[in-house]
mmCIF file of C-alpha atoms in Angstrom:
data_model
loop_
_atom_site.group_PDB
_atom_site.id
_atom_site.type_symbol
_atom_site.label_atom_id
_atom_site.label_comp_id
_atom_site.label_asym_id
_atom_site.label_seq_id
_atom_site.Cartn_x
_atom_site.Cartn_y
_atom_site.Cartn_z
ATOM 1 C CA MET A 14 -8.258 1.454 31.492
ATOM 2 C CA ASP A 15 -12.300 1.642 31.126
ATOM 3 C CA ASP A 16 -12.410 2.787 27.760
ATOM 4 C CA ARG A 17 -16.203 4.009 27.559
ATOM 5 C CA PHE A 18 -15.934 5.101 24.319
ATOM 6 C CA GLY A 19 -14.233 2.820 23.225
ATOM 7 C CA THR A 20 -16.969 0.839 20.828
ATOM 8 C CA PHE A 21 -18.210 4.194 18.644
ATOM 9 C CA SER A 22 -16.365 4.571 15.503
ATOM 10 C CA ASP A 23 -13.301 6.963 15.306
ATOM 11 C CA SER A 24 -14.017 10.164 12.563
ATOM 12 C CA VAL A 25 -12.251 13.471 11.637
ATOM 13 C CA SER A 26 -14.425 14.972 14.608
ATOM 14 C CA SER A 27 -13.468 12.598 17.350
ATOM 15 C CA PRO A 28 -10.689 13.853 20.108
ATOM 16 C CA ALA A 29 -7.956 13.209 19.441
ATOM 17 C CA ASN A 30 -6.057 10.361 20.639
ATOM 18 C CA SER A 31 -2.843 10.880 20.473
ATOM 19 C CA ALA A 32 -0.333 14.631 19.627
ATOM 20 C CA VAL A 33 2.811 14.219 18.260
ATOM 21 C CA ALA A 34 5.039 17.185 17.930
ATOM 22 C CA VAL A 35 5.216 18.792 14.311
ATOM 23 C CA THR A 36 9.117 19.942 12.948
ATOM 24 C CA PRO A 37 8.102 21.862 9.799
ATOM 25 C CA HIS A 38 10.240 21.670 6.938
ATOM 26 C CA ASP A 39 9.725 22.825 3.479
ATOM 27 C CA SER A 40 9.876 19.170 1.771
ATOM 28 C CA ASN A 41 9.077 16.893 3.515
ATOM 29 C CA ALA A 42 5.577 15.765 4.834
ATOM 30 C CA LEU A 43 3.718 14.853 8.363
ATOM 31 C CA PRO A 44 3.636 11.125 9.573
ATOM 32 C CA PHE A 45 0.199 11.020 8.939
ATOM 33 C CA LEU A 46 -3.176 13.201 8.418
ATOM 34 C CA PRO A 47 -4.187 15.029 11.081
ATOM 35 C CA LYS A 48 -7.317 15.526 12.063
ATOM 36 C CA ALA A 49 -6.146 19.290 12.914
ATOM 37 C CA LEU A 50 -3.407 21.305 14.537
ATOM 38 C CA TYR A 51 -2.392 22.911 18.138
ATOM 39 C CA VAL A 52 -0.314 25.731 18.370
ATOM 40 C CA GLY A 53 1.866 26.110 21.250
ATOM 41 C CA THR A 54 3.437 29.185 20.435
ATOM 42 C CA GLY A 55 1.171 32.108 18.088
ATOM 43 C CA GLY A 56 3.443 33.180 15.010
ATOM 44 C CA ASP A 57 2.652 32.486 10.525
ATOM 45 C CA ILE A 58 2.602 28.890 9.894
ATOM 46 C CA THR A 59 2.505 27.958 5.700
ATOM 47 C CA LEU A 60 0.900 24.210 5.271
ATOM 48 C CA ARG A 61 -0.300 22.746 2.576
ATOM 49 C CA GLY A 62 -4.199 21.147 3.171
ATOM 50 C CA LYS A 63 -4.952 17.527 2.766
ATOM 51 C CA ASN A 64 -6.807 18.892 -1.041
ATOM 52 C CA ASP A 65 -5.291 22.058 -1.789
ATOM 53 C CA ALA A 66 -2.739 22.139 -4.785
ATOM 54 C CA ALA A 67 -1.050 24.963 -3.024
ATOM 55 C CA ASP A 68 0.407 26.114 0.095
ATOM 56 C CA SER A 69 -1.721 28.562 2.311
ATOM 57 C CA ILE A 70 0.125 31.043 4.692
ATOM 58 C CA TRP A 71 -2.181 31.292 8.256
ATOM 59 C CA LYS A 72 -1.328 34.783 9.509
ATOM 60 C CA ASN A 73 -1.016 35.986 13.128
ATOM 61 C CA VAL A 74 -2.108 31.770 14.141
ATOM 62 C CA PRO A 75 -2.914 32.476 18.304
ATOM 63 C CA SER A 76 -0.396 31.265 21.080
ATOM 64 C CA GLY A 77 -3.090 27.926 22.812
ATOM 65 C CA ALA A 78 -5.391 28.167 18.923
ATOM 66 C CA LEU A 79 -6.713 24.651 17.658
ATOM 67 C CA LEU A 80 -6.571 24.577 13.448
ATOM 68 C CA PRO A 81 -9.388 22.516 11.944
ATOM 69 C CA ILE A 82 -7.614 21.519 8.791
ATOM 70 C CA ARG A 83 -6.047 18.410 7.541
ATOM 71 C CA ALA A 84 -3.019 19.366 6.957
ATOM 72 C CA THR A 85 -0.167 17.368 4.849
ATOM 73 C CA HIS A 86 2.828 19.008 4.870
ATOM 74 C CA ILE A 87 3.874 22.293 7.844
ATOM 75 C CA ARG A 88 6.211 23.807 5.597
ATOM 76 C CA ALA A 89 9.378 26.020 7.448
ATOM 77 C CA ALA A 90 10.080 28.562 5.011
ATOM 78 C CA GLY A 91 7.487 30.719 6.256
ATOM 79 C CA THR A 92 6.875 29.377 9.746
ATOM 80 C CA THR A 93 6.980 31.226 12.712
ATOM 81 C CA ALA A 94 4.488 29.670 14.663
ATOM 82 C CA SER A 95 6.339 27.083 16.863
ATOM 83 C CA ASP A 96 5.154 23.572 19.635
ATOM 84 C CA ILE A 97 2.940 23.050 16.605
ATOM 85 C CA LEU A 98 1.604 19.303 17.670
ATOM 86 C CA ALA A 99 -0.217 17.266 14.946
ATOM 87 C CA LEU A 100 -3.591 15.603 16.471
ATOM 88 C CA ASP A 101 -4.529 12.345 15.506
#
């Protein structure tokens, strides 16, 4: 496939190259540090940001939302949203 942007550098503001399903877990970290999160089915999300010392709760995230946060963890406790994708 011809990638006309293949010679451009990849950055956090570049479009994602892959999307990986997230299974919330109370202790396991995400397998990689994503550029953003996509929420398929809305609800609350308890997560830990890359530079945060504590978790934060994102309330009432709507279905189809794109969250511009680099999360290290998505916790099962407190997360009611589902169909979450980590974008890389």
